[in-house]
mmCIF file of C-alpha atoms in Angstrom:
data_model
loop_
_atom_site.group_PDB
_atom_site.id
_atom_site.type_symbol
_atom_site.label_atom_id
_atom_site.label_comp_id
_atom_site.label_asym_id
_atom_site.label_seq_id
_atom_site.Cartn_x
_atom_site.Cartn_y
_atom_site.Cartn_z
ATOM 1 C CA MET A 1 80.228 106.528 134.245
ATOM 2 C CA PRO A 2 76.960 107.129 133.053
ATOM 3 C CA ALA A 3 75.134 107.387 129.442
ATOM 4 C CA LEU A 4 73.943 111.223 128.532
ATOM 5 C CA VAL A 5 70.865 109.374 127.422
ATOM 6 C CA GLU A 6 68.064 106.869 128.443
ATOM 7 C CA LEU A 7 67.098 103.668 126.255
ATOM 8 C CA PRO A 8 64.069 101.758 125.534
ATOM 9 C CA PHE A 9 65.921 98.979 127.096
ATOM 10 C CA VAL A 10 69.629 98.000 128.757
ATOM 11 C CA PRO A 11 72.407 97.490 125.283
ATOM 12 C CA ASP A 12 74.183 94.346 125.683
ATOM 13 C CA ASN A 13 77.847 94.293 125.353
ATOM 14 C CA HIS A 14 77.017 93.344 121.829
ATOM 15 C CA ASP A 15 73.677 94.979 120.484
ATOM 16 C CA SER A 16 72.200 94.326 116.490
ATOM 17 C CA ARG A 17 69.280 97.014 118.583
ATOM 18 C CA ILE A 18 72.353 99.870 118.143
ATOM 19 C CA ARG A 19 73.163 101.802 114.332
ATOM 20 C CA TYR A 20 75.913 99.945 113.249
ATOM 21 C CA TYR A 21 79.208 102.539 111.985
ATOM 22 C CA GLU A 22 82.361 101.412 112.065
ATOM 23 C CA LEU A 23 85.203 102.587 114.341
ATOM 24 C CA LEU A 24 89.335 102.657 114.341
ATOM 25 C CA LEU A 25 90.625 103.741 116.972
ATOM 26 C CA HIS A 26 94.791 104.022 117.456
ATOM 27 C CA ARG A 27 97.813 104.780 120.087
ATOM 28 C CA ASP A 28 101.102 105.604 119.105
ATOM 29 C CA ARG A 29 102.687 104.671 122.309
ATOM 30 C CA LEU A 30 102.877 100.654 123.137
ATOM 31 C CA ASP A 31 105.764 101.321 126.072
ATOM 32 C CA ASP A 32 103.586 102.399 129.196
ATOM 33 C CA LEU A 33 100.740 100.269 129.375
ATOM 34 C CA PRO A 34 98.498 98.843 132.319
ATOM 35 C CA ARG A 35 99.665 95.691 133.888
ATOM 36 C CA TYR A 36 96.323 93.717 135.111
ATOM 37 C CA ALA A 37 96.260 89.506 136.250
ATOM 38 C CA LEU A 38 94.192 87.194 135.376
ATOM 39 C CA PRO A 39 91.515 86.351 138.348
ATOM 40 C CA GLU A 40 92.859 83.371 140.133
ATOM 41 C CA GLY A 41 91.541 79.617 138.013
ATOM 42 C CA TYR A 42 92.964 81.305 134.448
ATOM 43 C CA ARG A 43 95.670 80.810 132.047
ATOM 44 C CA PHE A 44 97.144 82.632 129.104
ATOM 45 C CA CYS A 45 97.820 80.266 126.338
ATOM 46 C CA MET A 46 98.958 80.548 123.119
ATOM 47 C CA TYR A 47 97.061 79.069 119.794
ATOM 48 C CA ARG A 48 97.540 75.639 118.979
ATOM 49 C CA PRO A 49 97.167 74.029 115.445
ATOM 50 C CA GLY A 50 93.661 72.533 116.222
ATOM 51 C CA ASP A 51 92.360 75.196 118.242
ATOM 52 C CA ARG A 52 90.217 76.407 115.844
ATOM 53 C CA ASP A 53 87.110 75.197 115.916
ATOM 54 C CA ALA A 54 87.319 76.822 119.852
ATOM 55 C CA TRP A 55 87.829 80.125 118.588
ATOM 56 C CA ILE A 56 84.908 80.220 116.402
ATOM 57 C CA ALA A 57 82.827 78.858 119.218
ATOM 58 C CA ILE A 58 84.209 81.744 121.777
ATOM 59 C CA GLU A 59 83.500 83.865 118.618
ATOM 60 C CA GLN A 60 79.790 82.624 117.933
ATOM 61 C CA SER A 61 78.523 82.766 121.754
ATOM 62 C CA ALA A 62 80.610 86.323 121.968
ATOM 63 C CA LYS A 63 77.646 87.481 119.433
ATOM 64 C CA GLU A 64 80.745 87.666 116.873
ATOM 65 C CA LEU A 65 79.349 85.551 114.874
ATOM 66 C CA THR A 66 76.066 84.130 113.572
ATOM 67 C CA GLY A 67 77.473 81.007 113.636
ATOM 68 C CA HIS A 68 79.559 77.924 112.809
ATOM 69 C CA ALA A 69 79.424 77.809 109.237
ATOM 70 C CA GLN A 70 80.129 82.191 109.322
ATOM 71 C CA GLY A 71 82.717 80.600 111.754
ATOM 72 C CA LEU A 72 84.173 79.819 108.802
ATOM 73 C CA GLU A 73 84.371 82.275 106.465
ATOM 74 C CA VAL A 74 85.626 84.384 109.249
ATOM 75 C CA TRP A 75 88.803 81.879 110.017
ATOM 76 C CA ALA A 76 89.235 81.499 106.082
ATOM 77 C CA ARG A 77 89.045 84.543 104.723
ATOM 78 C CA TYR A 78 92.070 86.045 108.506
ATOM 79 C CA PHE A 79 93.722 82.910 109.653
ATOM 80 C CA GLY A 80 93.410 80.644 106.639
ATOM 81 C CA TRP A 81 96.286 80.700 105.028
ATOM 82 C CA ASN A 82 98.423 82.392 107.950
ATOM 83 C CA GLU A 83 98.266 79.427 110.586
ATOM 84 C CA SER A 84 102.263 79.389 111.125
ATOM 85 C CA GLU A 85 102.061 82.517 112.075
ATOM 86 C CA LEU A 86 98.848 81.858 114.907
ATOM 87 C CA PRO A 87 101.239 80.179 117.421
ATOM 88 C CA ALA A 88 103.210 82.972 117.814
ATOM 89 C CA ARG A 89 99.920 85.645 117.415
ATOM 90 C CA MET A 90 96.341 84.482 118.540
ATOM 91 C CA VAL A 91 95.818 84.844 122.591
ATOM 92 C CA PHE A 92 94.015 82.394 124.108
ATOM 93 C CA ILE A 93 92.948 82.034 127.986
ATOM 94 C CA GLU A 94 92.300 78.638 129.751
ATOM 95 C CA ASN A 95 89.568 77.655 132.585
ATOM 96 C CA GLU A 96 91.165 75.153 135.483
ATOM 97 C CA ALA A 97 89.011 73.093 133.202
ATOM 98 C CA GLY A 98 90.870 72.986 130.625
ATOM 99 C CA GLU A 99 88.466 75.440 127.910
ATOM 100 C CA LYS A 100 88.843 77.719 126.806
ATOM 101 C CA VAL A 101 86.676 80.728 127.804
ATOM 102 C CA ALA A 102 88.166 84.196 125.579
ATOM 103 C CA THR A 103 90.191 85.155 123.155
ATOM 104 C CA ALA A 104 92.570 88.306 120.621
ATOM 105 C CA THR A 105 95.264 88.512 118.016
ATOM 106 C CA ALA A 106 98.381 90.840 118.234
ATOM 107 C CA TYR A 107 98.296 91.084 113.507
ATOM 108 C CA PHE A 108 97.643 93.410 111.331
ATOM 109 C CA ASP A 109 95.608 95.056 108.582
ATOM 110 C CA ILE A 110 95.082 92.201 106.218
ATOM 111 C CA TYR A 111 94.738 94.110 103.312
ATOM 112 C CA GLY A 112 97.634 95.309 103.002
ATOM 113 C CA ARG A 113 96.200 98.798 102.966
ATOM 114 C CA ASP A 114 97.532 100.279 107.038
ATOM 115 C CA GLN A 115 101.548 100.407 105.873
ATOM 116 C CA SER A 116 101.874 102.706 109.503
ATOM 117 C CA GLY A 117 103.482 99.325 110.737
ATOM 118 C CA ALA A 118 101.085 99.622 113.598
ATOM 119 C CA GLY A 119 100.521 96.545 114.748
ATOM 120 C CA TRP A 120 96.464 95.388 114.721
ATOM 121 C CA LEU A 121 94.401 94.127 118.219
ATOM 122 C CA HIS A 122 91.612 91.154 116.531
ATOM 123 C CA TRP A 123 88.673 89.518 116.985
ATOM 124 C CA VAL A 124 88.988 90.182 120.836
ATOM 125 C CA ALA A 125 86.257 88.378 122.362
ATOM 126 C CA VAL A 126 85.245 86.202 125.936
ATOM 127 C CA ARG A 127 82.313 84.127 125.789
ATOM 128 C CA ARG A 128 79.046 84.229 127.215
ATOM 129 C CA ASP A 129 79.167 82.582 130.489
ATOM 130 C CA ALA A 130 82.553 83.538 131.464
ATOM 131 C CA GLN A 131 82.038 87.675 130.678
ATOM 132 C CA ARG A 132 82.748 89.821 133.264
ATOM 133 C CA LYS A 133 84.969 87.784 135.743
ATOM 134 C CA GLY A 134 87.116 90.553 134.953
ATOM 135 C CA LEU A 135 89.253 88.785 131.995
ATOM 136 C CA ALA A 136 89.013 91.185 129.496
ATOM 137 C CA ARG A 137 91.312 94.088 130.581
ATOM 138 C CA PRO A 138 94.644 91.687 131.228
ATOM 139 C CA LEU A 139 93.558 90.020 127.564
ATOM 140 C CA ILE A 140 92.923 93.250 126.131
ATOM 141 C CA ALA A 141 96.410 94.026 127.795
ATOM 142 C CA TYR A 142 98.529 90.885 127.421
ATOM 143 C CA THR A 143 97.870 90.577 123.744
ATOM 144 C CA LEU A 144 99.373 94.876 123.653
ATOM 145 C CA ARG A 145 102.211 94.004 125.441
ATOM 146 C CA LEU A 146 102.699 91.157 122.545
ATOM 147 C CA ILE A 147 102.083 93.006 120.139
ATOM 148 C CA ARG A 148 104.749 95.208 120.841
ATOM 149 C CA GLU A 149 106.748 91.732 121.177
ATOM 150 C CA LEU A 150 106.104 91.798 117.871
ATOM 151 C CA GLY A 151 107.386 94.944 116.959
ATOM 152 C CA SER A 152 105.512 97.816 116.838
ATOM 153 C CA THR A 153 105.172 100.595 118.405
ATOM 154 C CA HIS A 154 101.752 101.766 117.973
ATOM 155 C CA ALA A 155 98.464 99.324 118.068
ATOM 156 C CA LYS A 156 95.155 100.042 115.747
ATOM 157 C CA ILE A 157 91.924 98.561 117.078
ATOM 158 C CA PRO A 158 89.253 98.349 114.145
ATOM 159 C CA THR A 159 85.692 96.991 116.156
ATOM 160 C CA GLN A 160 82.127 99.230 115.590
ATOM 161 C CA THR A 161 79.145 100.497 117.656
ATOM 162 C CA THR A 162 77.318 97.077 119.168
ATOM 163 C CA THR A 163 80.184 96.516 120.210
ATOM 164 C CA TRP A 164 79.920 99.575 122.726
ATOM 165 C CA VAL A 165 81.403 97.802 125.806
ATOM 166 C CA ALA A 166 84.596 97.103 123.627
ATOM 167 C CA CYS A 167 85.310 100.243 121.930
ATOM 168 C CA LYS A 168 84.683 102.152 126.138
ATOM 169 C CA LEU A 169 87.510 98.845 127.162
ATOM 170 C CA TYR A 170 89.925 100.736 123.997
ATOM 171 C CA LEU A 171 89.195 104.125 124.873
ATOM 172 C CA ASP A 172 89.791 103.391 129.051
ATOM 173 C CA PHE A 173 93.286 102.003 127.533
ATOM 174 C CA GLY A 174 94.176 105.390 126.158
ATOM 175 C CA PHE A 175 93.406 104.690 122.168
ATOM 176 C CA THR A 176 91.716 107.680 120.465
ATOM 177 C CA PRO A 177 89.210 107.914 117.547
ATOM 178 C CA ILE A 178 92.407 107.653 113.200
ATOM 179 C CA PRO A 179 91.472 111.360 113.076
ATOM 180 C CA GLN A 180 90.337 110.454 109.058
ATOM 181 C CA ASN A 181 87.350 108.272 111.303
ATOM 182 C CA ALA A 182 87.157 109.901 113.748
ATOM 183 C CA VAL A 183 84.957 112.022 110.803
ATOM 184 C CA ASN A 184 83.917 109.004 108.323
ATOM 185 C CA SER A 185 82.022 107.721 111.591
ATOM 186 C CA ARG A 186 81.185 110.773 113.175
ATOM 187 C CA ASP A 187 77.677 109.685 113.656
ATOM 188 C CA GLY A 188 78.975 106.324 114.933
ATOM 189 C CA TRP A 189 81.783 108.087 117.542
ATOM 190 C CA ARG A 190 78.630 110.463 118.694
ATOM 191 C CA ILE A 191 77.096 107.190 119.861
ATOM 192 C CA MET A 192 79.767 105.970 120.913
ATOM 193 C CA ARG A 193 79.996 109.245 123.900
ATOM 194 C CA ALA A 194 75.961 109.051 124.432
ATOM 195 C CA LEU A 195 76.606 105.434 125.723
ATOM 196 C CA THR A 196 79.683 105.866 127.637
ATOM 197 C CA ASP A 197 79.935 110.138 128.156
ATOM 198 C CA HIS A 198 84.155 108.887 127.953
ATOM 199 C CA PRO A 199 86.066 111.498 128.249
ATOM 200 C CA ALA A 200 87.870 111.044 125.132
ATOM 201 C CA LEU A 201 85.319 111.431 123.540
ATOM 202 C CA GLN A 202 84.522 114.944 124.453
ATOM 203 C CA ALA A 203 85.045 116.501 121.107
ATOM 204 C CA PHE A 204 81.956 114.976 119.808
ATOM 205 C CA ASP A 205 78.173 115.738 121.053
ATOM 206 C CA PRO A 206 75.960 112.669 122.098
ATOM 207 C CA ALA A 207 73.952 111.433 119.261
ATOM 208 C CA ALA A 208 69.641 111.672 120.318
ATOM 209 C CA PRO A 209 68.652 107.953 121.061
ATOM 210 C CA GLU A 210 66.706 108.149 117.448
ATOM 211 C CA GLU A 211 69.884 108.077 116.463
ATOM 212 C CA ILE A 212 71.005 104.989 118.021
ATOM 213 C CA LEU A 213 68.569 102.811 117.295
ATOM 214 C CA THR A 214 68.394 100.965 114.405
ATOM 215 C CA GLY A 215 64.010 100.551 114.775
ATOM 216 C CA GLU A 216 63.382 97.158 115.527
ATOM 217 C CA GLU A 217 63.873 97.835 120.060
ATOM 218 C CA ASP A 218 62.329 94.474 120.198
ATOM 219 C CA GLN A 219 65.643 92.542 119.168
ATOM 220 C CA ALA A 220 68.290 91.776 121.352
#
């Protein structure tokens, strides 16, 4: 689906040249999720003790993290205090060589603010050299089913405008902006409308190019 604006560059799937807004989506039902098969040569596996550095490497390759040191900080904040639950919650995709190339986690709001009982889809990432190989949709579908198996009937996903391709995928899965976030991050959703023209975002007027870009277009 074509974008509604022309930019002076083709946006990357994780692009810091796009203005940053926090986005929060939800899906009320998880009983009618689409199914996607992994491409040949790939398989799902769950977290095993010692997989922390593999997780950091994937997230860093996907530009979710700036380096290993930041990865250690994020791991400690999200998972370090709760590693005993990760074998049931953290998903990986491995290639034929047994290398972990993608990950997502069926989790919850780590800050304890969300009391709705929703499962939270966290830290979805595909290693750079494994992108555009048909892994993202199977990974998201698999992890959402895991959220349902863990007892949640609905789900939420935190994301941001800089990872606009991932946000479009979530919209494709039937997620929509949480009403309060649609107000608080209205300009972020206007950016998403301009970049994707997604049917779920027709209520937002598309942002103009100068509202989308940070002014640092020379930086990839």
